[in-house]
Short mmCIF file of C-alpha atoms and ligand atoms in Angstrom, two decimals:
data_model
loop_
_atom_site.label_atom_id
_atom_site.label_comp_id
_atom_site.label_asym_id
_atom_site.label_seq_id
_atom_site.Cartn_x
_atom_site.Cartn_y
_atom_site.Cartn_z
CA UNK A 1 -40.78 -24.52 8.07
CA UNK A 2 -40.02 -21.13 7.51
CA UNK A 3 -41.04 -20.05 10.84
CA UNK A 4 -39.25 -22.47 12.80
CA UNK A 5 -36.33 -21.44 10.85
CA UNK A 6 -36.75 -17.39 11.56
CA UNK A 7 -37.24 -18.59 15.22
CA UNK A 8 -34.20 -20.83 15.19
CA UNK A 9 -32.05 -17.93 13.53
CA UNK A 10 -33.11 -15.23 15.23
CA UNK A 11 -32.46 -17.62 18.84
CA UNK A 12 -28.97 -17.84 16.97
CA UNK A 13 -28.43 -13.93 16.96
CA UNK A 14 -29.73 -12.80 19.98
CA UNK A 15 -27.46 -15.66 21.98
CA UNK A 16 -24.36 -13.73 20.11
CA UNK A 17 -21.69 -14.99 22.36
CA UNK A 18 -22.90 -18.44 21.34
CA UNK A 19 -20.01 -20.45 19.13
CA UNK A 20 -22.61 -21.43 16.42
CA UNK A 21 -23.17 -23.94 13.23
CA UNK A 22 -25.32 -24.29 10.71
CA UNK A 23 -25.44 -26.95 8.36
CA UNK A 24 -28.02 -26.90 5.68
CA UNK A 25 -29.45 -29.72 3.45
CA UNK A 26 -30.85 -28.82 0.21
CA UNK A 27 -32.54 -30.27 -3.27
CA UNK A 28 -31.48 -27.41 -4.96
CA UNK A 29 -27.64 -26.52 -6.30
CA UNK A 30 -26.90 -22.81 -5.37
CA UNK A 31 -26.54 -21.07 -8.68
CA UNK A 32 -22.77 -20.83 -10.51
CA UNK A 33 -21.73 -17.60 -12.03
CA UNK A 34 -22.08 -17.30 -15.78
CA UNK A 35 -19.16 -17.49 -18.04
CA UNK A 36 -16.61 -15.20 -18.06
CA UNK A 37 -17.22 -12.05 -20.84
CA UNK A 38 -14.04 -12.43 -23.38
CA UNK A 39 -12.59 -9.21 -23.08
CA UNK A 40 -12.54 -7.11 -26.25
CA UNK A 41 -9.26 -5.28 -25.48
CA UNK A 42 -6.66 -8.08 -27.03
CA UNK A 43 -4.83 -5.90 -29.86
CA UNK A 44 -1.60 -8.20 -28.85
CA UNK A 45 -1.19 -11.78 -28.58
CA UNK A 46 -0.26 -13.24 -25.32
CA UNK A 47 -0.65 -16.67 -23.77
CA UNK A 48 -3.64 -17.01 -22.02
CA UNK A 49 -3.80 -20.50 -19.96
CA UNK A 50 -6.53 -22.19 -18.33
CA UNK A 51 -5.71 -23.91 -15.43
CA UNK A 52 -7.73 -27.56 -15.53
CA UNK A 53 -6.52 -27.96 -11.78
CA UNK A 54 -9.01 -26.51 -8.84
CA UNK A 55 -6.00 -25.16 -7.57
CA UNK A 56 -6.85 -20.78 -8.01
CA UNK A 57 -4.37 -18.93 -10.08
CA UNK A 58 -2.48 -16.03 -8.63
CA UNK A 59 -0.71 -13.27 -11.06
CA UNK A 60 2.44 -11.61 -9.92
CA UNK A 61 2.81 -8.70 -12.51
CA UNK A 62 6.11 -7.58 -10.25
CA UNK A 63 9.53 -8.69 -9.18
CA UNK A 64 8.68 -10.90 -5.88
CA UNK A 65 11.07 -12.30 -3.58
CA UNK A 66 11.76 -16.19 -4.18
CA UNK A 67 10.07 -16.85 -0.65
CA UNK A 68 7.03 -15.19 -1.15
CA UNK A 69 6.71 -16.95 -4.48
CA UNK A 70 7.47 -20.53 -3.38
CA UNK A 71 4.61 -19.85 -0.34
CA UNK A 72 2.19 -18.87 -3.42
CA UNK A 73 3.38 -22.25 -5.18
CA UNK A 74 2.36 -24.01 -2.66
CA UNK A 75 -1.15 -23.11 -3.11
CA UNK A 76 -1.97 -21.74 -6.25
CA UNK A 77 -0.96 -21.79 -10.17
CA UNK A 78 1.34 -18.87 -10.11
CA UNK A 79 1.86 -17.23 -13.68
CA UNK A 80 5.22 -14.62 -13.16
CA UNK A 81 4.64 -12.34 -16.24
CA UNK A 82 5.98 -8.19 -15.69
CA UNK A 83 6.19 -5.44 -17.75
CA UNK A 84 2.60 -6.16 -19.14
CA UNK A 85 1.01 -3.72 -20.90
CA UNK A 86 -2.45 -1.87 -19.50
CA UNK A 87 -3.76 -4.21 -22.18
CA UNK A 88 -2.09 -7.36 -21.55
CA UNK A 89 -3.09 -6.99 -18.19
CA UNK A 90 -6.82 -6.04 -18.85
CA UNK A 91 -6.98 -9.74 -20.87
CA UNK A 92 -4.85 -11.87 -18.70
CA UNK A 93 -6.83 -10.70 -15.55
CA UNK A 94 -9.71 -12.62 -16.80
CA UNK A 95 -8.09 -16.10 -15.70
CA UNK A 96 -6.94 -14.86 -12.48
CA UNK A 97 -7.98 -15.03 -9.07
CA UNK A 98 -5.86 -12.75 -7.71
CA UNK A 99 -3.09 -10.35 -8.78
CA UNK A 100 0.13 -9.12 -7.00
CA UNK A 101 1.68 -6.10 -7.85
CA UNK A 102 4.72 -3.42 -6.60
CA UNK A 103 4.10 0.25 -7.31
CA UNK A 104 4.66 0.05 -11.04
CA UNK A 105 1.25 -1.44 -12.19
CA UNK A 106 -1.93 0.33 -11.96
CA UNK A 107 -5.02 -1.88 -11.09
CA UNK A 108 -7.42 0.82 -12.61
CA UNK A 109 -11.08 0.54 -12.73
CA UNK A 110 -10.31 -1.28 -16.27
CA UNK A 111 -8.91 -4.07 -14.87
CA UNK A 112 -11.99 -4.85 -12.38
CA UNK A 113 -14.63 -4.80 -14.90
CA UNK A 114 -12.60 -6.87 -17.53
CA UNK A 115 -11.80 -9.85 -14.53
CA UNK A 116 -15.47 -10.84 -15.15
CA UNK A 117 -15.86 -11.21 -11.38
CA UNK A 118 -13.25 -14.05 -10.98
CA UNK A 119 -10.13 -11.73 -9.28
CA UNK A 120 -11.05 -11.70 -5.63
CA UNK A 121 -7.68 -10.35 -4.26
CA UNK A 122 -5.21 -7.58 -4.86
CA UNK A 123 -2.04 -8.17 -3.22
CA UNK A 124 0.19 -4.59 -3.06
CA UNK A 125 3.63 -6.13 -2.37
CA UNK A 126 4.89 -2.91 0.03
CA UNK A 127 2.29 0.31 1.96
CA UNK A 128 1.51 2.65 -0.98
CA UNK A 129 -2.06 1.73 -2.59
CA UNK A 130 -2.27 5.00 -4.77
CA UNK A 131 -1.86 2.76 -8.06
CA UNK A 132 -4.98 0.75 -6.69
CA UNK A 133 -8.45 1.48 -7.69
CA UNK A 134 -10.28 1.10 -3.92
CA UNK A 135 -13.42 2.43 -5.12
CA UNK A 136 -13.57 -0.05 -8.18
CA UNK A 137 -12.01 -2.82 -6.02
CA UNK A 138 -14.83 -2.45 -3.12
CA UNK A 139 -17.30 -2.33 -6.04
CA UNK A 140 -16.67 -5.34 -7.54
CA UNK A 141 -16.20 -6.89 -4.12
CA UNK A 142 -12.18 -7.72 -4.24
CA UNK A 143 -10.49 -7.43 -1.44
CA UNK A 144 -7.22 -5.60 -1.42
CA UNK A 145 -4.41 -6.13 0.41
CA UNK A 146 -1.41 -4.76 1.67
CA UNK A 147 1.94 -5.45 3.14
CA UNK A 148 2.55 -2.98 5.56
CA UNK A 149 5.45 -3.57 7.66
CA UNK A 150 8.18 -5.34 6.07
CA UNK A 151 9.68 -1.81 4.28
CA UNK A 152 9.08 0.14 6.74
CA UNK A 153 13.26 0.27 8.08
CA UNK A 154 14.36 0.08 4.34
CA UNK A 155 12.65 3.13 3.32
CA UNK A 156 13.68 4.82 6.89
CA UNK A 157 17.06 4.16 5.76
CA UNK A 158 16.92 5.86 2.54
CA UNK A 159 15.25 8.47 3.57
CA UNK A 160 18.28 9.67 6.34
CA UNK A 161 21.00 8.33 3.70
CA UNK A 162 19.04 10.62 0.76
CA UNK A 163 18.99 13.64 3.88
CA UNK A 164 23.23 13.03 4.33
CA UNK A 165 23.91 13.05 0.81
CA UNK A 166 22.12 16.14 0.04
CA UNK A 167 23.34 17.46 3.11
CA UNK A 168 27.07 16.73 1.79
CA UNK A 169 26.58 16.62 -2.02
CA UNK A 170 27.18 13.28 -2.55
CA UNK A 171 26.10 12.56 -5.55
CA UNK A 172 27.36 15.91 -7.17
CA UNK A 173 30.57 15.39 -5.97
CA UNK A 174 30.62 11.80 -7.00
CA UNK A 175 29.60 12.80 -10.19
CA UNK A 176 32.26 15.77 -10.27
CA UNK A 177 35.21 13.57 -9.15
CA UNK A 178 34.64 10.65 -12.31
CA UNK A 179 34.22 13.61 -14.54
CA UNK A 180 38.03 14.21 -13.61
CA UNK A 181 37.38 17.38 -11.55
CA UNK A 182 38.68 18.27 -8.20
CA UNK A 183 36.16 21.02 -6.64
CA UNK A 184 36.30 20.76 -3.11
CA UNK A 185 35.13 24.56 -2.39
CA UNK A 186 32.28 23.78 -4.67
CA UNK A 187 30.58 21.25 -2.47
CA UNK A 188 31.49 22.73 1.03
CA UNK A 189 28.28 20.92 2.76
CA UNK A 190 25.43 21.75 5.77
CA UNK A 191 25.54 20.24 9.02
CA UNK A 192 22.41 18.42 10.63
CA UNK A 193 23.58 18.15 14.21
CA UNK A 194 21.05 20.88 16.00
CA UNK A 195 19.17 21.39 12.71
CA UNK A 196 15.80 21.02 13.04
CA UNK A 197 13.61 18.47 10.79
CA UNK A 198 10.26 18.24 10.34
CA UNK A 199 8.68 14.91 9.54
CA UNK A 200 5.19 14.91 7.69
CA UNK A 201 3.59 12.02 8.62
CA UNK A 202 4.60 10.58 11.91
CA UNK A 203 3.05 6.82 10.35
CA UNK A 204 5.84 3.84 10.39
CA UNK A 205 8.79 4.81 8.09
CA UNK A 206 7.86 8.57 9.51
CA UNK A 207 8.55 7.72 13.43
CA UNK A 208 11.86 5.49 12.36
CA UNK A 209 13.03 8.67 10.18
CA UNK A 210 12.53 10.78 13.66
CA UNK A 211 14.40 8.16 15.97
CA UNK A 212 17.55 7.94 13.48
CA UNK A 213 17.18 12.07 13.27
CA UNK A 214 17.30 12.52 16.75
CA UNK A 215 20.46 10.13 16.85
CA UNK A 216 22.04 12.68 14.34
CA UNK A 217 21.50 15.10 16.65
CA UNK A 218 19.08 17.01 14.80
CA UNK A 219 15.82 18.65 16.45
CA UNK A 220 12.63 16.72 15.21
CA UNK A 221 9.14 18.39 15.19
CA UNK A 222 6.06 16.13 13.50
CA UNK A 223 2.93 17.32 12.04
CA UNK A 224 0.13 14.27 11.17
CA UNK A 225 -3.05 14.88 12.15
CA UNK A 226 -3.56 11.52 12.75
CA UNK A 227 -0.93 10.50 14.91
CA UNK A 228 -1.49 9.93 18.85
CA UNK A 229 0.41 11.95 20.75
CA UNK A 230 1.63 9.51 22.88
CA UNK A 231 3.52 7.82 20.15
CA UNK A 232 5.46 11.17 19.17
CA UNK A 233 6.38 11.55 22.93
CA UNK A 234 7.55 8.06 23.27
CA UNK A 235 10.34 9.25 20.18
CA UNK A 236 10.87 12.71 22.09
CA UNK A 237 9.63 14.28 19.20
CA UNK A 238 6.59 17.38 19.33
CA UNK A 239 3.46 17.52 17.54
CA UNK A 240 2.71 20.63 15.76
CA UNK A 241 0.46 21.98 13.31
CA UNK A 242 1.61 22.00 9.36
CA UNK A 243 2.06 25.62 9.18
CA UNK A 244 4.24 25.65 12.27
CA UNK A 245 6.36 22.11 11.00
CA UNK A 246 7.04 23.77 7.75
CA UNK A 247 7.62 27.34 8.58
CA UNK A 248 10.49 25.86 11.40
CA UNK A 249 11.90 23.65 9.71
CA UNK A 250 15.82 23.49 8.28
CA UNK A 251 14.81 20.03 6.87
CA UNK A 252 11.38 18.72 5.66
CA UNK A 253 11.16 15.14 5.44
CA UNK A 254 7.80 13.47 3.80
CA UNK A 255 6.36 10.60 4.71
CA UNK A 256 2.34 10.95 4.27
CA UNK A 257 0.88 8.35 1.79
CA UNK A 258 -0.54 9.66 -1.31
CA UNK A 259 -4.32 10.80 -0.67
CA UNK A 260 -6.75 13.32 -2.16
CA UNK A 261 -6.13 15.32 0.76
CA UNK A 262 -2.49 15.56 0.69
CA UNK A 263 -1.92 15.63 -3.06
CA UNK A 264 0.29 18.52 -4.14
CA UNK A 265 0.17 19.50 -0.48
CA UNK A 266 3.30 21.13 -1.41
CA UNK A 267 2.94 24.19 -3.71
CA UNK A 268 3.29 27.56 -4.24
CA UNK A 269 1.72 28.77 -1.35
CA UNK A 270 2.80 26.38 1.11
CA UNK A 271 6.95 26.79 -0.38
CA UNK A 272 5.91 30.45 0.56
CA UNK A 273 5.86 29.99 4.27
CA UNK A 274 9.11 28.05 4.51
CA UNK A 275 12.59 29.10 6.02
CA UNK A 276 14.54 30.26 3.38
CA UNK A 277 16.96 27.75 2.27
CA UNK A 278 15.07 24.41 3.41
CA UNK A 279 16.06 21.05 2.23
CA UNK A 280 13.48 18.74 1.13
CA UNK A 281 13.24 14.87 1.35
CA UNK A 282 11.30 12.90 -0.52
CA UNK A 283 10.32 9.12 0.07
CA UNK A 284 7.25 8.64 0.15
CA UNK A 285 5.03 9.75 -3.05
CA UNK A 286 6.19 12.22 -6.15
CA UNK A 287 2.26 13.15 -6.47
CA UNK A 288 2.25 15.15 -2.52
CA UNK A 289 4.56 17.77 -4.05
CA UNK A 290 3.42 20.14 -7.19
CA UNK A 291 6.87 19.22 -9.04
CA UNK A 292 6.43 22.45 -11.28
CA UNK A 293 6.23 24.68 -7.87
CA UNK A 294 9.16 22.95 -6.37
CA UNK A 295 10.87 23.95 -9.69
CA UNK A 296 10.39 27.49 -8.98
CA UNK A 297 10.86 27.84 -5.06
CA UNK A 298 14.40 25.59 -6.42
CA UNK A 299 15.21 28.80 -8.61
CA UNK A 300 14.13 31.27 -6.17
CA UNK A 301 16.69 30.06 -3.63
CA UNK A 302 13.04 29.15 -1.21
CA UNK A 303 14.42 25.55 -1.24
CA UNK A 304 18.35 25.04 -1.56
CA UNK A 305 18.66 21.52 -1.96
CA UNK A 306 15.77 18.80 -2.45
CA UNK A 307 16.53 14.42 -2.96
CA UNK A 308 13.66 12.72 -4.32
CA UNK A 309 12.98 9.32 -4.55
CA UNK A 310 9.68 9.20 -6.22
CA UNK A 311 8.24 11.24 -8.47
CA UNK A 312 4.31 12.43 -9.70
CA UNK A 313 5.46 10.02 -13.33
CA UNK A 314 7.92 7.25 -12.77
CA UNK A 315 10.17 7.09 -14.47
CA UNK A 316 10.12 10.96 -14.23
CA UNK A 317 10.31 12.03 -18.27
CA UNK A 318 14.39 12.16 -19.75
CA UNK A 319 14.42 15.85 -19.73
CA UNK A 320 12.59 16.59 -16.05
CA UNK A 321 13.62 20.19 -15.14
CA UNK A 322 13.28 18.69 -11.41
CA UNK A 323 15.68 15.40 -12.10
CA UNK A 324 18.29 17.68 -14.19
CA UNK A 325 18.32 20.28 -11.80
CA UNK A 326 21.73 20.98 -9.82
CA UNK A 327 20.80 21.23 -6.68
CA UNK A 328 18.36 17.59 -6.94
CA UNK A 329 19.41 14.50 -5.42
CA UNK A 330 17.20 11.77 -7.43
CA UNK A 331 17.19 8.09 -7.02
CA UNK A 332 14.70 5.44 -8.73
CA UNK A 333 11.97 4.47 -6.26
CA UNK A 334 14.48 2.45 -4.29
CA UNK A 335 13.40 2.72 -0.68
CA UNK A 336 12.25 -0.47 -0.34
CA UNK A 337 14.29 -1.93 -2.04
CA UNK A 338 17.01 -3.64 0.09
CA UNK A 339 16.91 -7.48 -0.34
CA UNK A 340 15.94 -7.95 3.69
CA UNK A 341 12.69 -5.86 2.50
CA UNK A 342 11.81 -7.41 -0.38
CA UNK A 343 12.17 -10.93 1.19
CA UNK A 344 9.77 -9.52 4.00
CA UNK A 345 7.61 -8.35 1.89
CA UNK A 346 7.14 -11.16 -0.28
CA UNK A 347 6.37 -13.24 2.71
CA UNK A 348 4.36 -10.66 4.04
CA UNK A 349 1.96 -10.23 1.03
CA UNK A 350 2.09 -14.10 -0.02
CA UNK A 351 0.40 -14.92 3.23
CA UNK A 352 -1.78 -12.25 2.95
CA UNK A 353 -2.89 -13.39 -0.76
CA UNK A 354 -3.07 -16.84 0.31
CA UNK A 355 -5.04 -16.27 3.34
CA UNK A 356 -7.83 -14.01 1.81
CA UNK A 357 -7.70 -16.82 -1.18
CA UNK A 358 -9.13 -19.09 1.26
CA UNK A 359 -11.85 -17.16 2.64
CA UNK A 360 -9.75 -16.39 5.86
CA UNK A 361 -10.25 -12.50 7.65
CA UNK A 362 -7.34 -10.83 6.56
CA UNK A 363 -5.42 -8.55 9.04
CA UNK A 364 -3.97 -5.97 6.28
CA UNK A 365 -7.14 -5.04 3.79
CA UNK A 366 -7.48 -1.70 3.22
CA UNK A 367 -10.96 -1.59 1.92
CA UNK A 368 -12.48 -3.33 4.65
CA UNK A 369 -12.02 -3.21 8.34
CA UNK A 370 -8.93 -3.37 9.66
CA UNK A 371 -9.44 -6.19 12.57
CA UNK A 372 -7.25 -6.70 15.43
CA UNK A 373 -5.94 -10.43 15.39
CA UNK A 374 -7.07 -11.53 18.46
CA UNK A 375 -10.72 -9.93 17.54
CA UNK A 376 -10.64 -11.89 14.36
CA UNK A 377 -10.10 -14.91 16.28
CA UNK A 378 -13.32 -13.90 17.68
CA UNK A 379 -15.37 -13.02 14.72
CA UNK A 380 -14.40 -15.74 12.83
CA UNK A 381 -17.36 -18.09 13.89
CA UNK A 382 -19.89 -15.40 13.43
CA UNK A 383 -18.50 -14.70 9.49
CA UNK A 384 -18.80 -18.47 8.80
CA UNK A 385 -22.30 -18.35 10.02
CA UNK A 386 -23.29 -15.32 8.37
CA UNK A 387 -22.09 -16.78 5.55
CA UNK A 388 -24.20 -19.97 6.00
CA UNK A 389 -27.17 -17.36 6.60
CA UNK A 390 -26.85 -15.78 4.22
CA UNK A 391 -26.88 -19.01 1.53
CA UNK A 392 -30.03 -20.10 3.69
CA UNK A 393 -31.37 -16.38 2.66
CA UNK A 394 -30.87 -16.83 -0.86
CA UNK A 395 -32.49 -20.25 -1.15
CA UNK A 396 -35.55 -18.93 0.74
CA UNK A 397 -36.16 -15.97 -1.09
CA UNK A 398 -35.99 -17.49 -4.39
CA UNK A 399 -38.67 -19.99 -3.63
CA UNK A 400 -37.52 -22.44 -0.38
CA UNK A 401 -38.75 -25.10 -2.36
CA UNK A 402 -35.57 -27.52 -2.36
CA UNK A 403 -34.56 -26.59 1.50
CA UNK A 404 -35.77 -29.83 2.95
CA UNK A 405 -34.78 -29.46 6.82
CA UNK A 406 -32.24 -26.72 8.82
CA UNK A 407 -29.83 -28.25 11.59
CA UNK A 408 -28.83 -25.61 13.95
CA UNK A 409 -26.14 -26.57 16.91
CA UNK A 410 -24.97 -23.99 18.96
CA UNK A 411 -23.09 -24.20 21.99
CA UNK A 412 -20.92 -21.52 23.88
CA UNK A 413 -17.68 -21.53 25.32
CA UNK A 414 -18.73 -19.25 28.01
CA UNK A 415 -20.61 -19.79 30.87
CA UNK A 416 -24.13 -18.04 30.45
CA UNK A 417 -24.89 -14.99 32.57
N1 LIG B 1 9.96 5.23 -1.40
C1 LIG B 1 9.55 4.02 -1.06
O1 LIG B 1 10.00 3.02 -1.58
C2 LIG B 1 8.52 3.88 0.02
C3 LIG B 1 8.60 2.81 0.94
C4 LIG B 1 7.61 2.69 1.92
C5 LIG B 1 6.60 3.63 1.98
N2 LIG B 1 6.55 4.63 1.06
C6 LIG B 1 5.48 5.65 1.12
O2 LIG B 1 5.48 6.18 2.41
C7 LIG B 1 4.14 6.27 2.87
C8 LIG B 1 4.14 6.07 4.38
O3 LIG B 1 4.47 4.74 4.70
P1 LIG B 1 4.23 4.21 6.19
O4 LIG B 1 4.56 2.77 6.19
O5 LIG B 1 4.89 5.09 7.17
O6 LIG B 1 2.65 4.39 6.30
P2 LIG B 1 1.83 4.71 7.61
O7 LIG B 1 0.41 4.51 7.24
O8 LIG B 1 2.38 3.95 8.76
O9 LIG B 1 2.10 6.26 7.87
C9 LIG B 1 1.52 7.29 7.13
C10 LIG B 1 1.21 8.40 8.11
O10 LIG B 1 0.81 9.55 7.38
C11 LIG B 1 -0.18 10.19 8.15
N3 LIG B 1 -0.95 11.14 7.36
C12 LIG B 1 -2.09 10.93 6.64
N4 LIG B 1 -2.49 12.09 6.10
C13 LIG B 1 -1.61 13.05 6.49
C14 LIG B 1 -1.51 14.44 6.26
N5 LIG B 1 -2.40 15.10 5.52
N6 LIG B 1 -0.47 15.11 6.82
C15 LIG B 1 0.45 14.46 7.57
N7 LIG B 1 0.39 13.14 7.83
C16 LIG B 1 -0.62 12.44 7.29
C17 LIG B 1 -1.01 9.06 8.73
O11 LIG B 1 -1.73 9.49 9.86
C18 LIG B 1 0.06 8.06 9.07
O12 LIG B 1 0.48 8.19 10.41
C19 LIG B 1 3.39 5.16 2.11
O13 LIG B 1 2.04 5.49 1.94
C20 LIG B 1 4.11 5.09 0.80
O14 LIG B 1 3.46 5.90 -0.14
C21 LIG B 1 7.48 4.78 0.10
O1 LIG B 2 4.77 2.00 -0.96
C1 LIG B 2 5.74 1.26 -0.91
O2 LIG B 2 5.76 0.20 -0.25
C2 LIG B 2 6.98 1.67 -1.62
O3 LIG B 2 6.80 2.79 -2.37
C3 LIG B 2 7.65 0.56 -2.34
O4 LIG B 2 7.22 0.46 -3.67
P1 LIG B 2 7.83 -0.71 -4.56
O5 LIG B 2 7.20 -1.97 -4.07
O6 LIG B 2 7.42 -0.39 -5.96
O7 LIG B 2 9.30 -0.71 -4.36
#
């Protein structure tokens, strides 16, 4: 039996443009997981519920857009509960199959070993996964996912409105004018037409930044050493090197995500080979700039003006030399948030959630690999019967006794070679 099964399979890989099924029959019931541990971390009460439907149970520990909620209704128990504690969340997670969160929640390592295996999904509703644990995630075999497109123009947007208001000392003046003053010599502004501007990271919100910059009439350079060039020359902007972006640029505008590598990739020594008097933007992660060294290059007239929208703590602490300081634009994380983006991304991370619920390949996981769609199509026949492999492996390894017989069809849509 065995061997006509490790003939039949091994017919089944080696004919891998074959469209194949495999159905097995079996005495024995494939084992269920054991019960869920209680977590030990409940110091406050909150309401835990069981669902008694079979329907899984998604939580969305964030602000959603109605759309992207009503899509998750449709398919799951969907239990809205934000502002939960690290706690709270550590002991609801337990009951949930998959969680949705903004930037504001941190799915730590915690929070995978108390689900007791049942989350399967994380859902980041916008690009930024620094508040996810990948590692843990990948470890305890939960897919994350991500909804990469939908904020893209929103946070574009902010950026070049944050680089005109600094430019002009908007906010200042705004501030100035309700106090009842009148200082018009005070905020005399900088121009940006013929400026140049250096974008770090040339990703999606980068290249969008460089196409509204060059409509300003500013001079854009790009340094990501990722990026293909053809992309940057489509945008008529130049690839350079990091030294050369930031030592030539007027205006630096940041739009790497949040990495190991590019952690306080602004500091001391890199403020050090700037133009005097550059202007920095901010919208994409507090953590790639050392705040305390943007402080000092701030008082030593190295940067004039910088406008932040994110910061290394959010929200930034009350008394924040950086957020009090004169010459610092702030706002409060609000790039994507425009209520076109926050629809899109609601709909955009709903499907994804939904999809990856029901065992379908997702498109936007970022610990596993990224597949094109039409490649997925593809695939998809070859993960179902992996996975039916794989529950034929199982059953034969501990024993074989209950498989009673193995029906293999396979067919092809292709005509053989
Ligand atoms: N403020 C907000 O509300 C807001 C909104 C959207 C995105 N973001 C942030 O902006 C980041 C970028 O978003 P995106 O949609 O453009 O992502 P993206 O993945 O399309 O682009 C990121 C780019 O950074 C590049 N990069 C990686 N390491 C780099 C390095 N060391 N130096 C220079 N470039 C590097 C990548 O190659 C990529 O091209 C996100 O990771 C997120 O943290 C913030
Ligand atoms: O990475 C992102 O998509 C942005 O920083 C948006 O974060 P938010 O969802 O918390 O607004």
């Amino acid at each position: 039996m065995a061997a006509t099964t490790s003939t039949a399979v091994s017919n089944l890989l080696s004919t891998k443009k074959n469209l194949s099924s495999l159905s097995l029959t079996s005495a024995n019931k494939l084992p269920t997981l054991s019960p869920l541990p209680t977590s030990s971390r409940r110091q406050r009460f909150i309401v835990l519920s069981a669902s008694l439907n079979s329907k899984p149970t998604v939580l969305v520990a964030e602000k959603l857009g109605e759309a992207g909620i009503n899509l998750l209704k449709d398919f799951a128990n969907v239990d809205c509960s934000y502002n939960l504690s690290p706690d709270e969340l550590c002991t609801k997670i337990s009951l949930c199959d998959a969680i949705i969160v903004r930037s504001g929640t941190k799915v730590s390592r915690e929070v995978f070993e108390s689900s007791g295996g049942r989350l399967k999904v994380v859902g980041r509703a916008g690009v930024g996964i620094d508040n996810v644990d990948l590692a843990a995630a990948t470890e305890h075999g939960c897919l994350v996912v991500n909804a990469p497109t939908a904020n893209t123009i929103a946070a574009a947007e902010h950026g070049i409105a944050l680089l005109a208001a600094m430019a002009r000392n908007v906010a200042q003046a705004d501030a100035s004018v309700k106090a009842g003053k009148w200082q018009r010599s005070k905020y005399v502004g900088v121009s940006l037409v013929g400026k140049t501007l250096a974008v770090m990271g040339f990703g999606k919100v980068g290249s969008e930044v460089a196409r509204r910059a060059k409509g300003l009439g500013m001079h854009v350079i790009a340094h990501d050493p990722y990026a293909p060039a053809d992309r940057a020359r489509a945008v008529g902007v130049e690839l350079v090197s990091f030294d050369e972006a930031i030592a030539a640029a007027d205006f630096i505008s940041l739009h790497m995500p949040l990495t190991p590598t590019t952690a306080k990739i602004l500091n001391d020594e890199t403020f050090a080979k700037m133009k005097k008097g550059v202007r920095i933007v901010n919208v994409a992660r507090g953590g790639v700039i050392d705040e305390d060294a943007l402080v000092r290059a701030l008082d030593a007239g190295i940067v004039a003006q910088a406008a932040l929208d994110v910061f290394t703590v959010e929200p930034p602490p009350q008394d924040s030399k950086l957020v009090q300081h004169e010459r610092v634009t702030v706002t409060p994380h609000l790039g994507a948030s425009t209520m076109e983006a926050q629809e899109g991304v609601a709909i955009e991370i709903a499907e994804a959630v939904v999809g990856a619920l029901k065992g379908e390949l997702a498109s936007t996981s970022v610990n596993a690999p990224m597949v094109p769609a039409e490649v997925l199509t593809e695939l998809k026949p070859f993960v179902e019967l992996a996975e039916k492999l794989g529950r034929l492996a199982v059953q034969l390894v501990s024993g074989g006794s209950g498989v009673k017989d193995v029906k293999v069809t396979y067919a092809s849509a292709r005509a053989p070679r």
